[in-house]
Each structure stands twice: as structure tokens, then as C-alpha cells.
């Protein structure tokens, strides 16, 4: 299987990466939503390890998310990270913990599509 080309233009340094992960874990859903949007804005700035780590972290956060806007942003960020070719099913497996029947049809479809790969 050929993986897509992935050559970051500039890799986030340790401080930037830690700051990003802290934002993803913020107690406020508005902040988590903003952080997920920022993940997609910086897509070309991650190493392959950072990509898989962010996907894993976002999946865990999404599995616990209560805010629909934040959840949608997190799922979109995961989808964008998956496009790099550095995210395996194991990185997003925690999405299985989301109770699909509690979601809107659009979010339900988003989660199903991500799990189907």
C-alpha cells in the first residue's frame, strides 16, 4: 500500500506541540473547538508521530465531548489528520465509545465514516 507524500514544511517544536495538546484538553468546549480548528490550520507542520499523537488525543477528547460544535471540530480535525496517511485505526479507536444514538444524524455519519476508515 502506497502512503501519501507527507513532508511537513516546518515541524512544531516541543513547546508548540505541548501548548497544542494543552489547548485540546482545555476544560472549556469553546477552547477545545478552537484548538481542533487550529490543528487543521497547522496540518503541514506536524511530524508523522505528532499526527498520530494528535489523532489519538482528539479521539479520546471526542469520545468524552458534550458540545456538538466542539465535537464536530474534533471530528473534522481527525479526518484531516487521517488524510496524511499517518493515522491507523488504533489511533481513533476511542471513537467507538461515542454513543451514536445521542448524536445528530450528521455527527453520527461523521463518526461512522471515520471508524470505517
PDB file of C-alpha atoms in Angstrom:
ATOM      1  CA  UNK A   1       0.000   0.000   0.000  1.00  0.00           C
ATOM      2  CA  UNK A   2       1.417   3.361  -1.005  1.00  0.00           C
ATOM      3  CA  UNK A   3       1.187   6.072   1.595  1.00  0.00           C
ATOM      4  CA  UNK A   4       0.571   9.658   0.530  1.00  0.00           C
ATOM      5  CA  UNK A   5       3.522  12.015   0.425  1.00  0.00           C
ATOM      6  CA  UNK A   6       3.917  13.785   3.727  1.00  0.00           C
ATOM      7  CA  UNK A   7       6.649  16.343   4.062  1.00  0.00           C
ATOM      8  CA  UNK A   8       5.983  18.977   6.700  1.00  0.00           C
ATOM      9  CA  UNK A   9       7.229  22.433   5.793  1.00  0.00           C
ATOM     10  CA  UNK A  10       8.085  23.192   9.421  1.00  0.00           C
ATOM     11  CA  UNK A  11       7.643  20.797  12.317  1.00  0.00           C
ATOM     12  CA  UNK A  12       6.227  22.179  15.564  1.00  0.00           C
ATOM     13  CA  UNK A  13       8.848  22.344  18.265  1.00  0.00           C
ATOM     14  CA  UNK A  14       8.293  20.732  21.662  1.00  0.00           C
ATOM     15  CA  UNK A  15       6.835  23.845  23.321  1.00  0.00           C
ATOM     16  CA  UNK A  16       4.381  24.452  20.474  1.00  0.00           C
ATOM     17  CA  UNK A  17       3.314  20.817  20.464  1.00  0.00           C
ATOM     18  CA  UNK A  18       2.761  20.749  24.239  1.00  0.00           C
ATOM     19  CA  UNK A  19       0.796  24.008  24.006  1.00  0.00           C
ATOM     20  CA  UNK A  20      -1.367  22.455  21.274  1.00  0.00           C
ATOM     21  CA  UNK A  21      -2.102  19.381  23.381  1.00  0.00           C
ATOM     22  CA  UNK A  22      -2.992  21.559  26.380  1.00  0.00           C
ATOM     23  CA  UNK A  23      -5.454  23.514  24.262  1.00  0.00           C
ATOM     24  CA  UNK A  24      -7.066  20.288  23.047  1.00  0.00           C
ATOM     25  CA  UNK A  25      -7.526  19.260  26.693  1.00  0.00           C
ATOM     26  CA  UNK A  26      -8.893  22.618  27.869  1.00  0.00           C
ATOM     27  CA  UNK A  27     -11.906  22.321  30.225  1.00  0.00           C
ATOM     28  CA  UNK A  28     -13.939  24.739  28.084  1.00  0.00           C
ATOM     29  CA  UNK A  29     -15.591  23.329  24.959  1.00  0.00           C
ATOM     30  CA  UNK A  30     -15.135  26.631  23.094  1.00  0.00           C
ATOM     31  CA  UNK A  31     -11.382  26.392  23.664  1.00  0.00           C
ATOM     32  CA  UNK A  32     -11.320  22.737  22.557  1.00  0.00           C
ATOM     33  CA  UNK A  33     -13.226  23.681  19.410  1.00  0.00           C
ATOM     34  CA  UNK A  34     -10.747  26.459  18.658  1.00  0.00           C
ATOM     35  CA  UNK A  35      -7.834  24.072  19.284  1.00  0.00           C
ATOM     36  CA  UNK A  36      -9.288  21.470  16.920  1.00  0.00           C
ATOM     37  CA  UNK A  37      -9.652  24.159  14.249  1.00  0.00           C
ATOM     38  CA  UNK A  38      -6.033  25.154  14.832  1.00  0.00           C
ATOM     39  CA  UNK A  39      -4.950  21.530  14.359  1.00  0.00           C
ATOM     40  CA  UNK A  40      -6.311  21.650  10.819  1.00  0.00           C
ATOM     41  CA  UNK A  41      -4.758  25.068  10.182  1.00  0.00           C
ATOM     42  CA  UNK A  42      -1.304  23.704  11.025  1.00  0.00           C
ATOM     43  CA  UNK A  43      -1.637  20.368   9.242  1.00  0.00           C
ATOM     44  CA  UNK A  44       1.580  20.834   7.291  1.00  0.00           C
ATOM     45  CA  UNK A  45       3.566  21.497  10.486  1.00  0.00           C
ATOM     46  CA  UNK A  46       3.444  18.077  12.150  1.00  0.00           C
ATOM     47  CA  UNK A  47       5.800  15.146  12.095  1.00  0.00           C
ATOM     48  CA  UNK A  48       4.221  11.742  11.484  1.00  0.00           C
ATOM     49  CA  UNK A  49       4.470  10.999  15.208  1.00  0.00           C
ATOM     50  CA  UNK A  50       2.786  14.274  16.087  1.00  0.00           C
ATOM     51  CA  UNK A  51      -0.014  13.468  13.611  1.00  0.00           C
ATOM     52  CA  UNK A  52      -0.746  10.095  15.184  1.00  0.00           C
ATOM     53  CA  UNK A  53      -0.478  11.530  18.708  1.00  0.00           C
ATOM     54  CA  UNK A  54      -2.912  14.352  17.911  1.00  0.00           C
ATOM     55  CA  UNK A  55      -5.351  11.917  16.300  1.00  0.00           C
ATOM     56  CA  UNK A  56      -5.244   9.700  19.394  1.00  0.00           C
ATOM     57  CA  UNK A  57      -5.715  12.639  21.739  1.00  0.00           C
ATOM     58  CA  UNK A  58      -8.534  14.165  19.680  1.00  0.00           C
ATOM     59  CA  UNK A  59     -10.280  10.789  19.525  1.00  0.00           C
ATOM     60  CA  UNK A  60     -10.200  10.461  23.297  1.00  0.00           C
ATOM     61  CA  UNK A  61     -11.474  14.013  23.739  1.00  0.00           C
ATOM     62  CA  UNK A  62     -14.206  13.471  21.132  1.00  0.00           C
ATOM     63  CA  UNK A  63     -15.333  10.320  22.948  1.00  0.00           C
ATOM     64  CA  UNK A  64     -15.981  12.453  26.056  1.00  0.00           C
ATOM     65  CA  UNK A  65     -17.209  15.596  24.289  1.00  0.00           C
ATOM     66  CA  UNK A  66     -20.557  17.079  25.304  1.00  0.00           C
ATOM     67  CA  UNK A  67     -20.606  20.108  22.978  1.00  0.00           C
ATOM     68  CA  UNK A  68     -21.766  19.441  19.417  1.00  0.00           C
ATOM     69  CA  UNK A  69     -19.701  22.288  17.916  1.00  0.00           C
ATOM     70  CA  UNK A  70     -16.541  21.115  19.627  1.00  0.00           C
ATOM     71  CA  UNK A  71     -17.260  17.514  18.642  1.00  0.00           C
ATOM     72  CA  UNK A  72     -17.737  18.488  15.019  1.00  0.00           C
ATOM     73  CA  UNK A  73     -14.433  20.417  15.036  1.00  0.00           C
ATOM     74  CA  UNK A  74     -12.631  17.492  16.684  1.00  0.00           C
ATOM     75  CA  UNK A  75     -14.012  15.011  14.155  1.00  0.00           C
ATOM     76  CA  UNK A  76     -13.048  17.306  11.286  1.00  0.00           C
ATOM     77  CA  UNK A  77      -9.516  17.630  12.687  1.00  0.00           C
ATOM     78  CA  UNK A  78      -9.245  13.842  12.941  1.00  0.00           C
ATOM     79  CA  UNK A  79     -10.390  13.490   9.332  1.00  0.00           C
ATOM     80  CA  UNK A  80      -7.770  15.993   8.196  1.00  0.00           C
ATOM     81  CA  UNK A  81      -5.064  14.213  10.207  1.00  0.00           C
ATOM     82  CA  UNK A  82      -6.104  10.902   8.647  1.00  0.00           C
ATOM     83  CA  UNK A  83      -5.514  12.400   5.195  1.00  0.00           C
ATOM     84  CA  UNK A  84      -1.779  12.436   5.932  1.00  0.00           C
ATOM     85  CA  UNK A  85      -1.626   8.638   5.922  1.00  0.00           C
ATOM     86  CA  UNK A  86      -0.111   8.514   9.416  1.00  0.00           C
ATOM     87  CA  UNK A  87      -3.242   7.631  11.367  1.00  0.00           C
ATOM     88  CA  UNK A  88      -4.147   3.989  11.916  1.00  0.00           C
ATOM     89  CA  UNK A  89      -7.446   2.650  13.210  1.00  0.00           C
ATOM     90  CA  UNK A  90      -5.891   2.171  16.642  1.00  0.00           C
ATOM     91  CA  UNK A  91      -5.280   5.900  16.883  1.00  0.00           C
ATOM     92  CA  UNK A  92      -9.006   6.659  16.516  1.00  0.00           C
ATOM     93  CA  UNK A  93     -10.483   3.529  18.095  1.00  0.00           C
ATOM     94  CA  UNK A  94     -11.792   5.509  21.068  1.00  0.00           C
ATOM     95  CA  UNK A  95     -14.390   6.999  18.745  1.00  0.00           C
ATOM     96  CA  UNK A  96     -16.186   3.674  19.252  1.00  0.00           C
ATOM     97  CA  UNK A  97     -17.058   4.909  22.757  1.00  0.00           C
ATOM     98  CA  UNK A  98     -19.271   7.666  21.338  1.00  0.00           C
ATOM     99  CA  UNK A  99     -22.969   6.920  21.774  1.00  0.00           C
ATOM    100  CA  UNK A 100     -24.134   7.339  18.208  1.00  0.00           C
ATOM    101  CA  UNK A 101     -27.831   7.360  19.044  1.00  0.00           C
ATOM    102  CA  UNK A 102     -27.301  10.541  21.099  1.00  0.00           C
ATOM    103  CA  UNK A 103     -25.856  12.440  18.119  1.00  0.00           C
ATOM    104  CA  UNK A 104     -27.479  14.351  15.317  1.00  0.00           C
ATOM    105  CA  UNK A 105     -27.641  12.384  12.060  1.00  0.00           C
ATOM    106  CA  UNK A 106     -24.803  14.478  10.604  1.00  0.00           C
ATOM    107  CA  UNK A 107     -22.437  13.835  13.516  1.00  0.00           C
ATOM    108  CA  UNK A 108     -23.436  10.176  13.628  1.00  0.00           C
ATOM    109  CA  UNK A 109     -22.481   9.832   9.962  1.00  0.00           C
ATOM    110  CA  UNK A 110     -19.188  11.654  10.582  1.00  0.00           C
ATOM    111  CA  UNK A 111     -18.209   9.229  13.362  1.00  0.00           C
ATOM    112  CA  UNK A 112     -19.268   6.192  11.317  1.00  0.00           C
ATOM    113  CA  UNK A 113     -17.248   7.379   8.321  1.00  0.00           C
ATOM    114  CA  UNK A 114     -14.149   7.901  10.480  1.00  0.00           C
ATOM    115  CA  UNK A 115     -14.441   4.448  12.013  1.00  0.00           C
ATOM    116  CA  UNK A 116     -14.923   2.865   8.607  1.00  0.00           C
ATOM    117  CA  UNK A 117     -11.668   4.473   7.531  1.00  0.00           C
TER     118      UNK A 117
END
